[in-house]
Amino acid sequence: MMDDVLVLLESEIPRLRRYARYLVRDVDMADDLVQEALVRALSNLDKWQQGTNLRSWLFVILRNVYINELRRARSQPQSSELQPNDLALGVQGAQEWRQAVVEMEKAFSGLSSEHKDVLYLVAVEGLEYEEAAAVLDIPVGTVRSRLSRARLALRNLMHPVAGEPGGQRAC
Amino acid sequence: MGPDALHEYVQGTLPRPRAALIEAALRNDAGLAAQVQLLERQNMLLQGLRADILDEPVPERMMSILHRGEPAGTRHQPLSPSTPPQADRWRRRGSKMRVVLLVLATGIGIFIVIGIR
């Protein structure tokens, strides 16, 4: 049973590393967050309920590690590296798709951090609203409303032309 | 049907009876269908954000945490949770980066000056 969980944990490491790099710009620092999160996850493995989403449980831990580091760094004068990442480029694929992804990354980085947070967890990582709410420590209703506004804002950033079908504008 | 419902429909979280309503509406409403298509594309693009990171090999130091309980062998650098190695790095990184940026900026500056002449 322990081995099974370890295999599951291992399979989530790439997702953890991507989330960490969403949180911080520096690759080494992001990996440090993951490292610390893994240590904590292993020592608290008995608290994870089997059948629930391991990824969102790990994301809660990772985000807590990040927030702790952020608090600690705030007491230091040099904390410029702790700015959330804008998700730099690096996706391969057909030229057109690549271009679209580049545009999406640009638009995504133009969103507010609140909008990015929910959009990342739900749309990029596939977390349920309740799980995203637990990671971000906010009510589910807030996740729902932020997500809705985030999608509209993202659409308007990517398709700024007026007269889109539906004509909805971001608030 | 508001935009929230449409978002949940694309996300796959809208409960069945309401999802069926949207599916029915999609057949007759080209505008709505276009909106859904746009949202689906948005989702696919979002899932592609930094997908390259997912293909990177997992660093050995992370693997060694998971396999700490195994007999000593090829694994190395066992990490003690009580001694976080990152503490100093988080402090030092800022000043180190500034030096690198300064050197880079100076280099580019010289390059431009030479280029102009």
Short mmCIF file of N, CA and C in Angstrom, two decimals, chain A residues 78-153:
data_model
loop_
_atom_site.label_atom_id
_atom_site.label_comp_id
_atom_site.label_asym_id
_atom_site.label_seq_id
_atom_site.Cartn_x
_atom_site.Cartn_y
_atom_site.Cartn_z
N GLN A 78 15.94 41.43 0.38
CA GLN A 78 16.04 41.02 -1.02
C GLN A 78 15.05 39.90 -1.31
N SER A 79 13.86 40.29 -1.69
CA SER A 79 12.86 39.25 -1.94
C SER A 79 12.26 39.40 -3.33
N SER A 80 13.01 40.07 -4.22
CA SER A 80 12.45 40.34 -5.55
C SER A 80 12.18 39.05 -6.33
N GLU A 81 12.92 37.99 -6.00
CA GLU A 81 12.75 36.74 -6.74
C GLU A 81 11.46 36.02 -6.39
N LEU A 82 10.78 36.50 -5.39
CA LEU A 82 9.60 35.78 -4.95
C LEU A 82 8.34 36.24 -5.68
N GLN A 83 8.51 37.03 -6.70
CA GLN A 83 7.34 37.42 -7.50
C GLN A 83 6.80 36.18 -8.20
N PRO A 84 5.47 36.09 -8.30
CA PRO A 84 4.92 34.95 -9.04
C PRO A 84 5.40 34.97 -10.48
N ASN A 85 5.56 33.78 -11.00
CA ASN A 85 6.06 33.66 -12.36
C ASN A 85 5.00 34.05 -13.38
N ASP A 86 5.43 34.44 -14.55
CA ASP A 86 4.49 34.74 -15.62
C ASP A 86 4.39 33.59 -16.62
N LEU A 87 4.87 32.45 -16.23
CA LEU A 87 4.89 31.28 -17.10
C LEU A 87 5.54 31.58 -18.44
N ALA A 88 6.84 31.52 -18.45
CA ALA A 88 7.58 31.82 -19.66
C ALA A 88 7.28 30.81 -20.77
N LEU A 89 7.77 31.11 -21.94
CA LEU A 89 7.44 30.27 -23.09
C LEU A 89 8.19 28.95 -23.07
N GLY A 90 7.86 28.08 -24.00
CA GLY A 90 8.61 26.83 -24.06
C GLY A 90 7.79 25.65 -24.52
N VAL A 91 6.69 25.91 -25.17
CA VAL A 91 5.86 24.80 -25.63
C VAL A 91 6.15 24.51 -27.09
N GLN A 92 6.32 23.22 -27.38
CA GLN A 92 6.61 22.84 -28.76
C GLN A 92 5.33 22.45 -29.48
N GLY A 93 5.38 22.43 -30.78
CA GLY A 93 4.22 21.98 -31.53
C GLY A 93 4.17 22.64 -32.89
N ALA A 94 3.10 22.42 -33.59
CA ALA A 94 2.95 23.03 -34.91
C ALA A 94 3.00 24.54 -34.77
N GLN A 95 3.47 25.17 -35.84
CA GLN A 95 3.71 26.62 -35.78
C GLN A 95 2.48 27.40 -35.32
N GLU A 96 1.35 27.07 -35.91
CA GLU A 96 0.13 27.82 -35.61
C GLU A 96 -0.28 27.64 -34.15
N TRP A 97 -0.21 26.39 -33.71
CA TRP A 97 -0.59 26.07 -32.34
C TRP A 97 0.37 26.75 -31.37
N ARG A 98 1.63 26.70 -31.73
CA ARG A 98 2.66 27.31 -30.92
C ARG A 98 2.38 28.80 -30.76
N GLN A 99 2.02 29.41 -31.88
CA GLN A 99 1.71 30.84 -31.87
C GLN A 99 0.51 31.12 -30.95
N ALA A 100 -0.48 30.22 -31.04
CA ALA A 100 -1.67 30.38 -30.20
C ALA A 100 -1.32 30.24 -28.72
N VAL A 101 -0.44 29.28 -28.43
CA VAL A 101 -0.03 29.08 -27.04
C VAL A 101 0.75 30.30 -26.53
N VAL A 102 1.58 30.84 -27.42
CA VAL A 102 2.34 32.04 -27.05
C VAL A 102 1.37 33.18 -26.72
N GLU A 103 0.36 33.33 -27.56
CA GLU A 103 -0.65 34.38 -27.31
C GLU A 103 -1.38 34.12 -26.00
N MET A 104 -1.67 32.84 -25.76
CA MET A 104 -2.37 32.49 -24.52
C MET A 104 -1.49 32.81 -23.31
N GLU A 105 -0.21 32.48 -23.43
CA GLU A 105 0.69 32.76 -22.30
C GLU A 105 0.77 34.25 -22.03
N LYS A 106 0.79 35.00 -23.12
CA LYS A 106 0.85 36.47 -22.99
C LYS A 106 -0.43 36.97 -22.31
N ALA A 107 -1.56 36.47 -22.80
CA ALA A 107 -2.84 36.90 -22.23
C ALA A 107 -2.94 36.46 -20.77
N PHE A 108 -2.52 35.23 -20.50
CA PHE A 108 -2.59 34.68 -19.14
C PHE A 108 -1.79 35.54 -18.18
N SER A 109 -0.60 35.95 -18.62
CA SER A 109 0.24 36.74 -17.72
C SER A 109 -0.32 38.14 -17.51
N GLY A 110 -1.27 38.54 -18.38
CA GLY A 110 -1.90 39.84 -18.21
C GLY A 110 -3.05 39.83 -17.21
N LEU A 111 -3.41 38.63 -16.74
CA LEU A 111 -4.52 38.54 -15.78
C LEU A 111 -4.06 38.91 -14.38
N SER A 112 -5.01 39.22 -13.52
CA SER A 112 -4.66 39.48 -12.12
C SER A 112 -4.24 38.15 -11.48
N SER A 113 -3.48 38.23 -10.38
CA SER A 113 -2.99 36.99 -9.78
C SER A 113 -4.17 36.17 -9.24
N GLU A 114 -5.22 36.83 -8.79
CA GLU A 114 -6.40 36.08 -8.31
C GLU A 114 -7.03 35.27 -9.44
N HIS A 115 -7.10 35.90 -10.61
CA HIS A 115 -7.68 35.19 -11.76
C HIS A 115 -6.75 34.07 -12.22
N LYS A 116 -5.45 34.36 -12.22
CA LYS A 116 -4.50 33.33 -12.65
C LYS A 116 -4.55 32.12 -11.73
N ASP A 117 -4.63 32.38 -10.43
CA ASP A 117 -4.63 31.29 -9.46
C ASP A 117 -5.75 30.28 -9.72
N VAL A 118 -6.96 30.79 -9.88
CA VAL A 118 -8.08 29.86 -10.07
C VAL A 118 -8.03 29.20 -11.45
N LEU A 119 -7.67 29.98 -12.44
CA LEU A 119 -7.62 29.44 -13.80
C LEU A 119 -6.55 28.35 -13.90
N TYR A 120 -5.44 28.59 -13.24
CA TYR A 120 -4.35 27.61 -13.27
C TYR A 120 -4.82 26.29 -12.65
N LEU A 121 -5.37 26.38 -11.46
CA LEU A 121 -5.73 25.14 -10.75
C LEU A 121 -6.87 24.39 -11.44
N VAL A 122 -7.87 25.12 -11.91
CA VAL A 122 -9.05 24.45 -12.48
C VAL A 122 -8.83 24.09 -13.96
N ALA A 123 -8.42 25.09 -14.75
CA ALA A 123 -8.34 24.83 -16.19
C ALA A 123 -7.04 24.14 -16.60
N VAL A 124 -5.93 24.52 -15.98
CA VAL A 124 -4.65 23.90 -16.36
C VAL A 124 -4.47 22.55 -15.68
N GLU A 125 -4.73 22.51 -14.38
CA GLU A 125 -4.46 21.27 -13.62
C GLU A 125 -5.68 20.38 -13.39
N GLY A 126 -6.83 20.86 -13.80
CA GLY A 126 -8.02 20.00 -13.74
C GLY A 126 -8.56 19.74 -12.34
N LEU A 127 -8.30 20.63 -11.40
CA LEU A 127 -8.85 20.44 -10.05
C LEU A 127 -10.34 20.80 -10.03
N GLU A 128 -11.08 20.11 -9.17
CA GLU A 128 -12.49 20.46 -8.95
C GLU A 128 -12.53 21.81 -8.24
N TYR A 129 -13.68 22.48 -8.32
CA TYR A 129 -13.81 23.79 -7.66
C TYR A 129 -13.50 23.69 -6.16
N GLU A 130 -14.02 22.63 -5.54
CA GLU A 130 -13.81 22.45 -4.09
C GLU A 130 -12.33 22.27 -3.77
N GLU A 131 -11.63 21.54 -4.65
CA GLU A 131 -10.21 21.29 -4.42
C GLU A 131 -9.41 22.57 -4.59
N ALA A 132 -9.75 23.33 -5.62
CA ALA A 132 -9.06 24.61 -5.84
C ALA A 132 -9.31 25.54 -4.66
N ALA A 133 -10.53 25.50 -4.13
CA ALA A 133 -10.87 26.34 -2.97
C ALA A 133 -10.00 25.97 -1.78
N ALA A 134 -9.75 24.66 -1.60
CA ALA A 134 -8.92 24.21 -0.49
C ALA A 134 -7.48 24.65 -0.67
N VAL A 135 -6.97 24.56 -1.89
CA VAL A 135 -5.58 24.97 -2.15
C VAL A 135 -5.42 26.45 -1.87
N LEU A 136 -6.37 27.24 -2.34
CA LEU A 136 -6.24 28.70 -2.23
C LEU A 136 -6.79 29.23 -0.91
N ASP A 137 -7.44 28.34 -0.15
CA ASP A 137 -8.03 28.72 1.13
C ASP A 137 -9.06 29.85 0.96
N ILE A 138 -9.94 29.66 0.00
CA ILE A 138 -11.02 30.62 -0.23
C ILE A 138 -12.33 29.83 -0.42
N PRO A 139 -13.49 30.48 -0.27
CA PRO A 139 -14.76 29.75 -0.45
C PRO A 139 -14.95 29.27 -1.89
N VAL A 140 -15.71 28.19 -2.04
CA VAL A 140 -15.97 27.63 -3.37
C VAL A 140 -16.66 28.65 -4.27
N GLY A 141 -17.58 29.41 -3.66
CA GLY A 141 -18.30 30.42 -4.44
C GLY A 141 -17.35 31.44 -5.04
N THR A 142 -16.31 31.76 -4.29
CA THR A 142 -15.31 32.72 -4.78
C THR A 142 -14.53 32.13 -5.95
N VAL A 143 -14.22 30.84 -5.84
CA VAL A 143 -13.53 30.17 -6.95
C VAL A 143 -14.40 30.27 -8.20
N ARG A 144 -15.68 29.96 -8.03
CA ARG A 144 -16.60 29.95 -9.16
C ARG A 144 -16.68 31.34 -9.81
N SER A 145 -16.86 32.36 -8.99
CA SER A 145 -17.03 33.70 -9.57
C SER A 145 -15.73 34.22 -10.17
N ARG A 146 -14.60 33.94 -9.49
CA ARG A 146 -13.32 34.40 -10.04
C ARG A 146 -13.02 33.71 -11.35
N LEU A 147 -13.34 32.42 -11.39
CA LEU A 147 -13.07 31.64 -12.59
C LEU A 147 -13.85 32.20 -13.78
N SER A 148 -15.09 32.52 -13.50
CA SER A 148 -15.95 33.05 -14.56
C SER A 148 -15.40 34.37 -15.08
N ARG A 149 -15.01 35.24 -14.16
CA ARG A 149 -14.47 36.54 -14.58
C ARG A 149 -13.12 36.36 -15.27
N ALA A 150 -12.34 35.39 -14.77
CA ALA A 150 -11.02 35.14 -15.35
C ALA A 150 -11.15 34.69 -16.81
N ARG A 151 -12.12 33.81 -17.06
CA ARG A 151 -12.31 33.32 -18.43
C ARG A 151 -12.71 34.44 -19.37
N LEU A 152 -13.60 35.30 -18.88
CA LEU A 152 -14.03 36.41 -19.72
C LEU A 152 -12.87 37.38 -19.96
N ALA A 153 -12.12 37.64 -18.89
CA ALA A 153 -10.97 38.55 -19.02
C ALA A 153 -9.96 37.98 -20.01
#
